[in-house]
Tab-separated table of C-alpha atoms and ligand atoms in Angstrom:
chain	number	residue	atom	x	y	z
A	861	UNK	CA	-6.694	7.221	18.880
A	862	UNK	CA	-5.855	4.351	21.190
A	863	UNK	CA	-8.318	1.817	19.738
A	864	UNK	CA	-7.872	-0.295	16.652
A	865	UNK	CA	-8.213	1.225	13.215
A	866	UNK	CA	-11.785	2.201	12.520
A	867	UNK	CA	-11.708	2.215	8.738
A	868	UNK	CA	-14.248	-0.077	7.062
A	869	UNK	CA	-13.812	-2.209	3.985
A	870	UNK	CA	-16.123	-0.710	1.346
A	871	UNK	CA	-17.435	-2.910	-1.462
A	872	UNK	CA	-16.642	-2.157	-5.087
A	873	UNK	CA	-19.460	-0.471	-6.970
A	874	UNK	CA	-20.936	-2.421	-9.888
A	875	UNK	CA	-20.690	0.666	-12.118
A	876	UNK	CA	-16.964	1.054	-11.685
A	877	UNK	CA	-14.966	3.249	-14.027
A	878	UNK	CA	-12.799	0.929	-16.124
A	879	UNK	CA	-9.231	2.192	-16.399
A	880	UNK	CA	-7.388	1.085	-19.549
A	881	UNK	CA	-4.647	3.713	-19.407
A	882	UNK	CA	-2.924	4.601	-16.137
A	883	UNK	CA	-4.303	7.825	-14.683
A	884	UNK	CA	-1.416	10.212	-14.037
A	885	UNK	CA	-1.806	12.662	-11.158
A	886	UNK	CA	0.655	15.390	-11.968
A	887	UNK	CA	3.240	16.807	-9.583
A	888	UNK	CA	1.631	18.706	-6.737
A	889	UNK	CA	-1.920	18.038	-7.915
A	890	UNK	CA	-4.802	16.303	-6.121
A	891	UNK	CA	-7.110	13.700	-7.650
A	892	UNK	CA	-10.368	13.402	-5.695
A	893	UNK	CA	-12.289	10.297	-6.766
A	894	UNK	CA	-15.422	11.364	-4.826
A	895	UNK	CA	-15.809	7.795	-3.548
A	896	UNK	CA	-16.111	6.238	-7.010
A	897	UNK	CA	-14.794	2.772	-7.837
A	898	UNK	CA	-12.009	2.413	-10.404
A	899	UNK	CA	-11.159	-1.019	-11.770
A	900	UNK	CA	-8.451	-2.034	-14.226
A	901	UNK	CA	-9.309	-3.051	-17.774
A	902	UNK	CA	-7.448	-5.865	-19.500
A	903	UNK	CA	-4.973	-3.394	-20.995
A	904	UNK	CA	-3.438	-2.958	-17.522
A	905	UNK	CA	-3.457	-6.617	-16.494
A	906	UNK	CA	-5.698	-9.205	-14.902
A	907	UNK	CA	-5.036	-8.544	-11.215
A	908	UNK	CA	-3.109	-11.817	-10.816
A	909	UNK	CA	0.548	-12.247	-9.917
A	910	UNK	CA	2.115	-11.315	-13.272
A	911	UNK	CA	4.851	-8.695	-12.751
A	912	UNK	CA	4.196	-7.039	-16.119
A	913	UNK	CA	0.970	-5.315	-15.083
A	914	UNK	CA	0.453	-1.570	-15.070
A	915	UNK	CA	-0.925	0.660	-12.326
A	916	UNK	CA	-4.346	2.318	-12.290
A	917	UNK	CA	-2.788	5.502	-10.895
A	918	UNK	CA	0.661	7.061	-11.173
A	919	UNK	CA	1.320	9.743	-8.569
A	920	UNK	CA	4.011	12.180	-9.581
A	921	UNK	CA	6.074	13.971	-6.909
A	922	UNK	CA	3.844	15.736	-4.397
A	923	UNK	CA	0.583	14.372	-5.809
A	924	UNK	CA	-2.378	13.492	-3.592
A	925	UNK	CA	-5.068	10.867	-4.109
A	926	UNK	CA	-8.251	10.790	-2.081
A	927	UNK	CA	-11.680	9.165	-1.888
A	928	UNK	CA	-10.952	6.325	-4.279
A	929	UNK	CA	-12.116	2.706	-4.231
A	930	UNK	CA	-10.020	0.333	-6.333
A	931	UNK	CA	-12.313	-2.441	-7.524
A	932	UNK	CA	-12.001	-6.078	-8.348
A	933	UNK	CA	-9.212	-5.810	-10.897
A	934	UNK	CA	-6.434	-4.115	-8.946
A	935	UNK	CA	-3.718	-4.772	-11.606
A	936	UNK	CA	-0.481	-3.159	-10.295
A	937	UNK	CA	-2.382	-0.742	-8.071
A	938	UNK	CA	-0.792	2.661	-7.532
A	939	UNK	CA	2.763	3.780	-8.301
A	940	UNK	CA	4.365	6.743	-6.549
A	941	UNK	CA	7.273	8.666	-8.063
A	942	UNK	CA	8.212	10.880	-5.108
A	943	UNK	CA	6.329	12.339	-2.165
A	944	UNK	CA	2.649	11.385	-2.105
A	945	UNK	CA	-0.364	11.571	0.177
A	946	UNK	CA	-3.283	9.165	0.030
A	947	UNK	CA	-6.452	9.529	2.074
A	948	UNK	CA	-9.565	7.357	2.097
A	949	UNK	CA	-8.246	4.966	-0.551
A	950	UNK	CA	-9.518	1.384	-0.443
A	951	UNK	CA	-8.347	-1.666	-2.344
A	952	UNK	CA	-11.247	-4.151	-2.392
A	953	UNK	CA	-9.154	-6.908	-3.983
A	954	UNK	CA	-5.452	-6.110	-4.300
A	955	UNK	CA	-3.934	-7.129	-7.638
A	956	UNK	CA	-0.232	-8.002	-8.047
A	957	UNK	CA	0.340	-5.499	-5.245
A	958	UNK	CA	-1.480	-2.386	-3.983
A	959	UNK	CA	1.083	0.421	-4.073
A	960	UNK	CA	4.703	0.627	-5.151
A	961	UNK	CA	7.195	3.335	-4.242
A	962	UNK	CA	8.938	3.638	-7.611
A	963	UNK	CA	10.746	6.878	-6.778
A	964	UNK	CA	12.253	7.979	-3.495
A	965	UNK	CA	10.118	10.189	-1.298
A	966	UNK	CA	7.834	10.380	1.694
A	967	UNK	CA	4.553	8.571	1.205
A	968	UNK	CA	1.696	9.037	3.671
A	969	UNK	CA	-1.435	6.916	3.667
A	970	UNK	CA	-4.320	7.494	6.053
A	971	UNK	CA	-7.877	6.319	6.666
A	972	UNK	CA	-7.557	3.543	4.104
A	973	UNK	CA	-7.820	-0.243	3.725
A	974	UNK	CA	-6.766	-3.184	1.579
A	975	UNK	CA	-7.714	-6.826	1.326
A	976	UNK	CA	-7.195	-9.818	-0.900
A	977	UNK	CA	-3.443	-9.524	-1.569
A	978	UNK	CA	-2.014	-12.848	-2.764
A	979	UNK	CA	1.426	-11.451	-1.838
A	980	UNK	CA	2.340	-7.833	-1.001
A	981	UNK	CA	0.223	-4.806	-0.202
A	982	UNK	CA	2.963	-2.127	-0.072
A	983	UNK	CA	6.063	-2.721	-2.204
A	984	UNK	CA	8.960	-0.324	-1.568
A	985	UNK	CA	11.392	-0.293	-4.491
A	986	UNK	CA	12.931	3.142	-3.851
A	987	UNK	CA	14.140	4.467	-0.491
A	988	UNK	CA	12.221	6.964	1.601
A	989	UNK	CA	9.525	6.822	4.204
A	990	UNK	CA	6.160	5.127	4.307
A	991	UNK	CA	3.843	6.425	7.035
A	992	UNK	CA	0.492	4.732	7.460
A	993	UNK	CA	-2.141	5.971	9.908
A	994	UNK	CA	-5.545	4.366	10.502
A	995	UNK	CA	-5.408	1.441	8.120
A	996	UNK	CA	-7.081	-1.941	7.959
A	997	UNK	CA	-5.619	-4.927	6.125
A	998	UNK	CA	-7.155	-8.361	5.736
A	999	UNK	CA	-6.096	-11.450	3.778
A	1000	UNK	CA	-2.585	-10.627	2.572
A	1001	UNK	CA	0.909	-12.068	2.204
A	1002	UNK	CA	2.964	-9.112	3.507
A	1003	UNK	CA	1.679	-5.708	4.524
A	1004	UNK	CA	4.999	-3.988	3.713
A	1005	UNK	CA	7.932	-5.403	1.739
A	1006	UNK	CA	11.078	-3.540	0.778
A	1007	UNK	CA	12.368	-4.862	-2.523
A	1008	UNK	CA	13.886	-8.313	-2.109
A	1009	UNK	CA	17.682	-8.347	-1.694
A	1010	UNK	CA	17.934	-4.540	-1.836
A	1011	UNK	CA	19.696	-2.241	0.632
A	1012	UNK	CA	18.262	1.208	1.260
A	1013	UNK	CA	17.331	3.718	3.926
A	1014	UNK	CA	13.683	3.158	4.612
A	1015	UNK	CA	11.603	4.507	7.493
A	1016	UNK	CA	8.385	2.583	7.921
A	1017	UNK	CA	5.893	4.068	10.376
A	1018	UNK	CA	2.768	2.102	11.240
A	1019	UNK	CA	0.169	3.882	13.363
A	1020	UNK	CA	-3.275	2.613	14.340
A	1021	UNK	CA	-3.305	-0.474	12.159
A	1022	UNK	CA	-5.550	-3.499	12.293
A	1023	UNK	CA	-4.174	-6.428	10.283
A	1024	UNK	CA	-5.836	-9.817	10.074
A	1025	UNK	CA	-5.035	-13.057	8.256
A	1026	UNK	CA	-1.499	-12.398	7.022
A	1027	UNK	CA	0.321	-15.341	5.483
A	1028	UNK	CA	4.006	-14.275	5.549
A	1029	UNK	CA	4.848	-11.088	7.434
A	1030	UNK	CA	3.610	-7.735	8.600
A	1031	UNK	CA	6.866	-6.069	7.517
A	1032	UNK	CA	9.709	-7.775	5.674
A	1033	UNK	CA	12.995	-6.204	4.612
A	1034	UNK	CA	16.479	-7.323	3.619
A	1035	UNK	CA	17.939	-3.852	4.219
A	1036	UNK	CA	20.308	-3.566	7.170
A	1037	UNK	CA	19.394	0.109	7.624
A	1038	UNK	CA	15.617	-0.148	7.716
A	1039	UNK	CA	13.790	1.587	10.611
A	1040	UNK	CA	10.358	0.367	11.633
A	1041	UNK	CA	8.171	2.192	14.158
A	1042	UNK	CA	4.917	0.534	15.149
A	1043	UNK	CA	2.414	2.372	17.293
A	1044	UNK	CA	-0.895	0.695	18.132
A	1045	UNK	CA	-0.704	-2.163	15.681
A	1046	UNK	CA	-3.321	-4.835	16.353
A	1047	UNK	CA	-3.005	-8.154	14.595
A	1048	UNK	CA	-4.880	-11.414	14.482
A	1049	UNK	CA	-3.598	-14.485	12.638
A	1050	UNK	CA	-0.639	-12.655	11.088
A	1051	UNK	CA	2.302	-15.014	10.618
A	1052	UNK	CA	5.899	-13.804	10.716
A	1053	UNK	CA	5.251	-10.247	11.946
A	1054	UNK	CA	8.590	-8.361	11.598
A	1055	UNK	CA	11.087	-10.139	9.368
A	1056	UNK	CA	14.123	-7.830	9.471
A	1057	UNK	CA	17.926	-8.100	9.555
A	1058	UNK	CA	19.511	-8.052	13.043
A	1059	UNK	CA	20.885	-4.564	12.474
A	1060	UNK	CA	17.491	-3.072	11.641
A	1061	UNK	CA	15.847	-0.797	14.158
A	1062	UNK	CA	12.415	-1.848	15.389
A	1063	UNK	CA	10.399	0.125	17.918
A	1064	UNK	CA	7.023	-1.169	19.038
A	1065	UNK	CA	4.691	0.929	21.185
B	1321	ADA	C1	8.864	-8.601	-7.086
B	1321	ADA	C2	9.976	-8.601	-8.107
B	1321	ADA	C3	10.573	-7.215	-8.224
B	1321	ADA	C4	9.494	-6.178	-8.488
B	1321	ADA	C5	8.425	-6.258	-7.444
B	1321	ADA	C6	7.282	-5.294	-7.732
B	1321	ADA	O1	9.385	-8.421	-5.799
B	1321	ADA	O2	10.977	-9.516	-7.713
B	1321	ADA	O3	11.504	-7.205	-9.271
B	1321	ADA	O4	8.894	-6.392	-9.755
B	1321	ADA	O5	7.919	-7.567	-7.363
B	1321	ADA	O6	7.565	-4.099	-7.848
B	1321	ADA	O7	6.139	-5.733	-7.840
B	1322	CA	CA1	5.595	-7.969	-7.369
B	1323	CA	CA1	4.054	-4.935	-8.566
B	1324	CA	CA1	-6.316	-10.226	-5.046
């Protein structure tokens, strides 16, 4: 598609399923939320900026997550432990962050959205690739952040993105070997844009 991302921001359902123990999607399996809203209970955290919160979902290597709305308590969002695919996943109010790559792998996210991130949406703590296609972000600090001060081989591919009202950066990394490819990224009121070391590779189309 050559236009902006077409994904909408759904609203959280008032009869959300409260998650008090992280839901583990086992290696190679698919969790289909059928469009339901899942919100964190207090056992996972309060959705603020405390780093000790737990995720609603843990995706083991090769797991897929689809048709999920994460509701008003986003806690520590989603953790991936290897390769993962997400489709039609929406964060209505990002908690500490929305998704963390905890294990190296290739993570693909499509037809999804996130808003209300006091700081990061995607936090990359292990090397690998993050490929996002057809995604809307609004009201965030950073869309993508590789772990502060860390070196690693990351490939970050942004395709068909609409990002509005970003406070710090679209992509920020301290890694001298990060590669960022941006294809049809539309932004409005996003401060900082690409904050990367000189040696990083950045391709914008
Ligand atoms: C911060 C913190 C890291 C890590 C990260 C995260 O960047 O400095 O240690 O906790 O958040 O994964 O949320
Ligand atoms: Ca954090
Ligand atoms: Ca976090
Ligand atoms: Ca929030």
